[in-house]
mmCIF file of C-alpha atoms in Angstrom:
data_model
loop_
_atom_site.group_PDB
_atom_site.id
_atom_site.type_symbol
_atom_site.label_atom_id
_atom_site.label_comp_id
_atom_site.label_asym_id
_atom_site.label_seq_id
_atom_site.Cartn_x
_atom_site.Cartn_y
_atom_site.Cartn_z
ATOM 1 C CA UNK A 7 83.478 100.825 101.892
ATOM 2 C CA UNK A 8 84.644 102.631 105.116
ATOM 3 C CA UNK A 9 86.284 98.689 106.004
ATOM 4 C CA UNK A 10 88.901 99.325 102.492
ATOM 5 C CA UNK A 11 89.744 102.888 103.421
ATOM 6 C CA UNK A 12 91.479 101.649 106.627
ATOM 7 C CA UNK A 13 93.606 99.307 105.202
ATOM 8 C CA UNK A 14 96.889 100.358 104.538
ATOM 9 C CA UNK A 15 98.932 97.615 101.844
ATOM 10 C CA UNK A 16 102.582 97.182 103.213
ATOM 11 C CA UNK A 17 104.664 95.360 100.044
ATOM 12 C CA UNK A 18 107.434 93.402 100.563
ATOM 13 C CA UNK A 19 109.728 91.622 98.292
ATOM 14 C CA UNK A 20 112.190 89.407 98.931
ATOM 15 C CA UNK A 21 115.086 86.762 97.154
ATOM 16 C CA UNK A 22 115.197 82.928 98.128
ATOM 17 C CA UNK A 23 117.591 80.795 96.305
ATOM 18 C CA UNK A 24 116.084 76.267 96.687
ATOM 19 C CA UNK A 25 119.439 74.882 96.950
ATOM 20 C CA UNK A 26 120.360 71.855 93.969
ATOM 21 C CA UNK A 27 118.766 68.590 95.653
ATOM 22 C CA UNK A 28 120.208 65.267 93.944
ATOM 23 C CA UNK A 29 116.698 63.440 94.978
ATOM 24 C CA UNK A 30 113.348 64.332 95.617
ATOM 25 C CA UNK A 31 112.558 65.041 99.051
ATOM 26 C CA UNK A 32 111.389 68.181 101.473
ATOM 27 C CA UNK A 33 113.805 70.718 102.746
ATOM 28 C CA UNK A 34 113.452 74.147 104.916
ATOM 29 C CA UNK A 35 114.857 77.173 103.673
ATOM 30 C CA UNK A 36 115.324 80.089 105.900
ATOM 31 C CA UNK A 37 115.410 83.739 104.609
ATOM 32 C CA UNK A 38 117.618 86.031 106.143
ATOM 33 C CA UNK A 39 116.079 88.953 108.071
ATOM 34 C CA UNK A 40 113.632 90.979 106.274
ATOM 35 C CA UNK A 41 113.089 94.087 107.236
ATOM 36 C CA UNK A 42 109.118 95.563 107.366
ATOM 37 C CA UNK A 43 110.199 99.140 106.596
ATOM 38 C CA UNK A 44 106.852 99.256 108.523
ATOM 39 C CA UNK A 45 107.918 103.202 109.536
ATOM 40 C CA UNK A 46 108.341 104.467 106.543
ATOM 41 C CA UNK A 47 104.985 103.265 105.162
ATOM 42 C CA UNK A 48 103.043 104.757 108.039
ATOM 43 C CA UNK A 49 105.001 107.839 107.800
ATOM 44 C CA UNK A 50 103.316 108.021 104.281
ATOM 45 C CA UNK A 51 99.821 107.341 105.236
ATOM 46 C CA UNK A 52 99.870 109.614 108.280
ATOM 47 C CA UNK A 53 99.145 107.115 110.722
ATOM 48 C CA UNK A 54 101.096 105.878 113.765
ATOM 49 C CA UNK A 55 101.195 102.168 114.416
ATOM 50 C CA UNK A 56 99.193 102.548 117.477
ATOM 51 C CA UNK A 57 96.196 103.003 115.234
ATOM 52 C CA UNK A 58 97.165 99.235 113.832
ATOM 53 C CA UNK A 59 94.025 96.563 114.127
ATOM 54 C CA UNK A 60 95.315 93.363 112.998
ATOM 55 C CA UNK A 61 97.746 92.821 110.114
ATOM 56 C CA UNK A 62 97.082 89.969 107.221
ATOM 57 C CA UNK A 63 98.807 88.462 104.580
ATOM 58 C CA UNK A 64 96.852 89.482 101.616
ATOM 59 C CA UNK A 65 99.478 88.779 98.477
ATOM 60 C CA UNK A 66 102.251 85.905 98.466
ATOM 61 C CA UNK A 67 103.524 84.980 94.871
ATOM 62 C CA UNK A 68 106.887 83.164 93.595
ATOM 63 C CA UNK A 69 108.816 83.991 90.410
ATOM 64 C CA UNK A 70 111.786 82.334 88.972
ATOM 65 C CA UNK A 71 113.796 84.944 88.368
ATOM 66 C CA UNK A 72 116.751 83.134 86.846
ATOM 67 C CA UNK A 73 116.247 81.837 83.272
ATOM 68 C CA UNK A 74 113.329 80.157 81.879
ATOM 69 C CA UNK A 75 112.976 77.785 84.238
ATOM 70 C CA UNK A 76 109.515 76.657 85.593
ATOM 71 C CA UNK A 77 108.626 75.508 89.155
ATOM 72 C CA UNK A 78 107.110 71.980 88.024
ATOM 73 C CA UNK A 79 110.113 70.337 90.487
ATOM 74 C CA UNK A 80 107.922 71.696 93.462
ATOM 75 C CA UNK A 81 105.406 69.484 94.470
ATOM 76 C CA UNK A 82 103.933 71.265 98.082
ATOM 77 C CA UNK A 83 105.406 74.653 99.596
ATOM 78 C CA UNK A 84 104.279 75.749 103.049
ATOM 79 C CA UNK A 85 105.550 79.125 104.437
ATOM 80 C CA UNK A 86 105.513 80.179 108.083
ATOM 81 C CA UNK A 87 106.498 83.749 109.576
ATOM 82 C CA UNK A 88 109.131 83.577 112.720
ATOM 83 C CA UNK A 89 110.739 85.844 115.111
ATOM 84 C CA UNK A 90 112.767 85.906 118.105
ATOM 85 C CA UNK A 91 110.544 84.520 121.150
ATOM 86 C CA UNK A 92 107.888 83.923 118.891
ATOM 87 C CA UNK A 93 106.165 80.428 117.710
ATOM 88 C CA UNK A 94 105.721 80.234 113.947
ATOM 89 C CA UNK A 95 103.109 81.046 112.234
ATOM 90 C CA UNK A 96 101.663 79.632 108.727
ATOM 91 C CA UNK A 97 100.848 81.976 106.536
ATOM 92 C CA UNK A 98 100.936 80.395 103.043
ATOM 93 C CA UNK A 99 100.843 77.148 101.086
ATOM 94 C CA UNK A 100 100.573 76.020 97.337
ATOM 95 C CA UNK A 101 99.727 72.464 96.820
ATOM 96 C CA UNK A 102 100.347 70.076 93.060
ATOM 97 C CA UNK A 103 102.573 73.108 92.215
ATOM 98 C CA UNK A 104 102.861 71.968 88.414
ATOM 99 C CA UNK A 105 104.595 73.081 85.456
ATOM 100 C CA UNK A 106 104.241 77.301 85.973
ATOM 101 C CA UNK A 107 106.967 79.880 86.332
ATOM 102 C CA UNK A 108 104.250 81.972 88.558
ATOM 103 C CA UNK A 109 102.717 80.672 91.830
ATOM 104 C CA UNK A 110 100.017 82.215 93.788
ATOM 105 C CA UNK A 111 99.617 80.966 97.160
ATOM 106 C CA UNK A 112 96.579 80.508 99.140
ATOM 107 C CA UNK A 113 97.226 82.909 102.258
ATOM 108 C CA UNK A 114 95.895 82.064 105.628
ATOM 109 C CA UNK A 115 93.268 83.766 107.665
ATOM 110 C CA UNK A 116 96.078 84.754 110.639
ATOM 111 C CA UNK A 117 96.919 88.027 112.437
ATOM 112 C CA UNK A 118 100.512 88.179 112.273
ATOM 113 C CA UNK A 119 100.279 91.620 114.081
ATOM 114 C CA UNK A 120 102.938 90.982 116.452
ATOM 115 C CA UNK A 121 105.400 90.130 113.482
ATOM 116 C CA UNK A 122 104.717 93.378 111.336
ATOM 117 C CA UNK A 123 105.457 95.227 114.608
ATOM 118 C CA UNK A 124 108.913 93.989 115.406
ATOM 119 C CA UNK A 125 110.304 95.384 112.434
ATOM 120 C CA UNK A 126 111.888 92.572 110.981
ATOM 121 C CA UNK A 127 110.748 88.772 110.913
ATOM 122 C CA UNK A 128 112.230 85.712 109.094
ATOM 123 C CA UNK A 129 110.935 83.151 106.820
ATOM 124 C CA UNK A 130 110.766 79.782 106.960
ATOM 125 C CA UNK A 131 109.796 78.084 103.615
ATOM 126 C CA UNK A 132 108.861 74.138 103.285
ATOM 127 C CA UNK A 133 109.297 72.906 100.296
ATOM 128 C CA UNK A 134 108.952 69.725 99.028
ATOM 129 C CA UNK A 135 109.975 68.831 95.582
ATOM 130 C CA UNK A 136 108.774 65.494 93.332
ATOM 131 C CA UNK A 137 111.939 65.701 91.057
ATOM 132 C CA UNK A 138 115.814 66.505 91.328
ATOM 133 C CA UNK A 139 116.813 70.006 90.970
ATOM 134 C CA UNK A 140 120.259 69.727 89.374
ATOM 135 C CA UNK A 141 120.810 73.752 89.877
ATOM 136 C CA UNK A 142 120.071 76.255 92.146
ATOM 137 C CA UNK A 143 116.967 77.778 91.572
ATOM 138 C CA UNK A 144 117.030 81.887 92.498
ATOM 139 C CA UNK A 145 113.582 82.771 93.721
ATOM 140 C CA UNK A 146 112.174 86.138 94.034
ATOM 141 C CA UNK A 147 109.325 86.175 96.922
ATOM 142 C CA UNK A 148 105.955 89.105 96.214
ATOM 143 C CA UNK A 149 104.435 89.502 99.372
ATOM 144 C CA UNK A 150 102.012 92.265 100.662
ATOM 145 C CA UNK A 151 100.695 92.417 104.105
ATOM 146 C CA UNK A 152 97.294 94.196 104.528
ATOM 147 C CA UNK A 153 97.251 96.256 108.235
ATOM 148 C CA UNK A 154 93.374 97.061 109.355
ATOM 149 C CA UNK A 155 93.287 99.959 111.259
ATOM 150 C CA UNK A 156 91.135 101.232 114.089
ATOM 151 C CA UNK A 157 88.456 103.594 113.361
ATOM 152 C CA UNK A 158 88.199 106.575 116.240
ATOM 153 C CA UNK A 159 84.890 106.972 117.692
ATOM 154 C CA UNK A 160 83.462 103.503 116.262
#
């Protein structure tokens, strides 16, 4: 109980367009900066972000947000947090994507801290496809981080 009320949910959301491919294949797509507007949501909760444990992806979904269209072109998608003098990191992946306009991705067990912190990051997004994608295909990106805090005098 005392381990949920230290968590603090920091949402995110963010566009990605897959460019048209003419054959199946993989391609990286990198987002432009994102902003955390990590500040702001501490200012809320009261907290500085000294008090800031570790910091987890919790939430990562796709929507098509352009049409009807579904996502069955996507075959794997792998998603990896980067910043300036930093390695990336993997975060995310969805495997046999199928024929949904929804995805969920399984999130990985990394503290991505050190992202959250710098106040912006990038994204780099795998994605491999099992069809041609004759279109563009606009993407909207749902992702919330979960920070931990510390507990004084634990």
């Amino acid at each position: 109980m005392l381990g949920e009320l230290t968590k603090i949910p920091l949402p995110i959301t963010q566009s990605i367009t897959i460019p048209a491919t003419p054959v199946p294949g993989s391609q990286t797509i990198e987002t432009p900066v994102i902003e955390t507007g990590l500040d702001s949501v501490l200012n809320e909760s009261g907290v500085s972000s000294d008090f800031i444990e570790e910091v987890k992806l919790s939430k990562m979904e796709f929507s098509i947000s352009n049409g009807s269209e579904d996502l069955s072109f996507l075959k794997d998608v792998n998603i990896y947090i980067s910043a300036t003098g930093k390695d990336d990191v993997k975060i995310a992946s969805a495997t046999n994507v199928g024929n949904v306009t929804e995805l969920k991705f399984t999130t990985q067990d990394v503290d991505i801290k050190s992202f959250i912190l710098g106040e912006s990051f990038k994204l780099k997004i795998e994605v491999s496809t099992d069809e041609a994608l004759s279109s563009a295909t606009e993407i909207q990106l749902d992702m919330v981080f979960m920070m931990d805090l510390k507990v004084m005098g634990m």
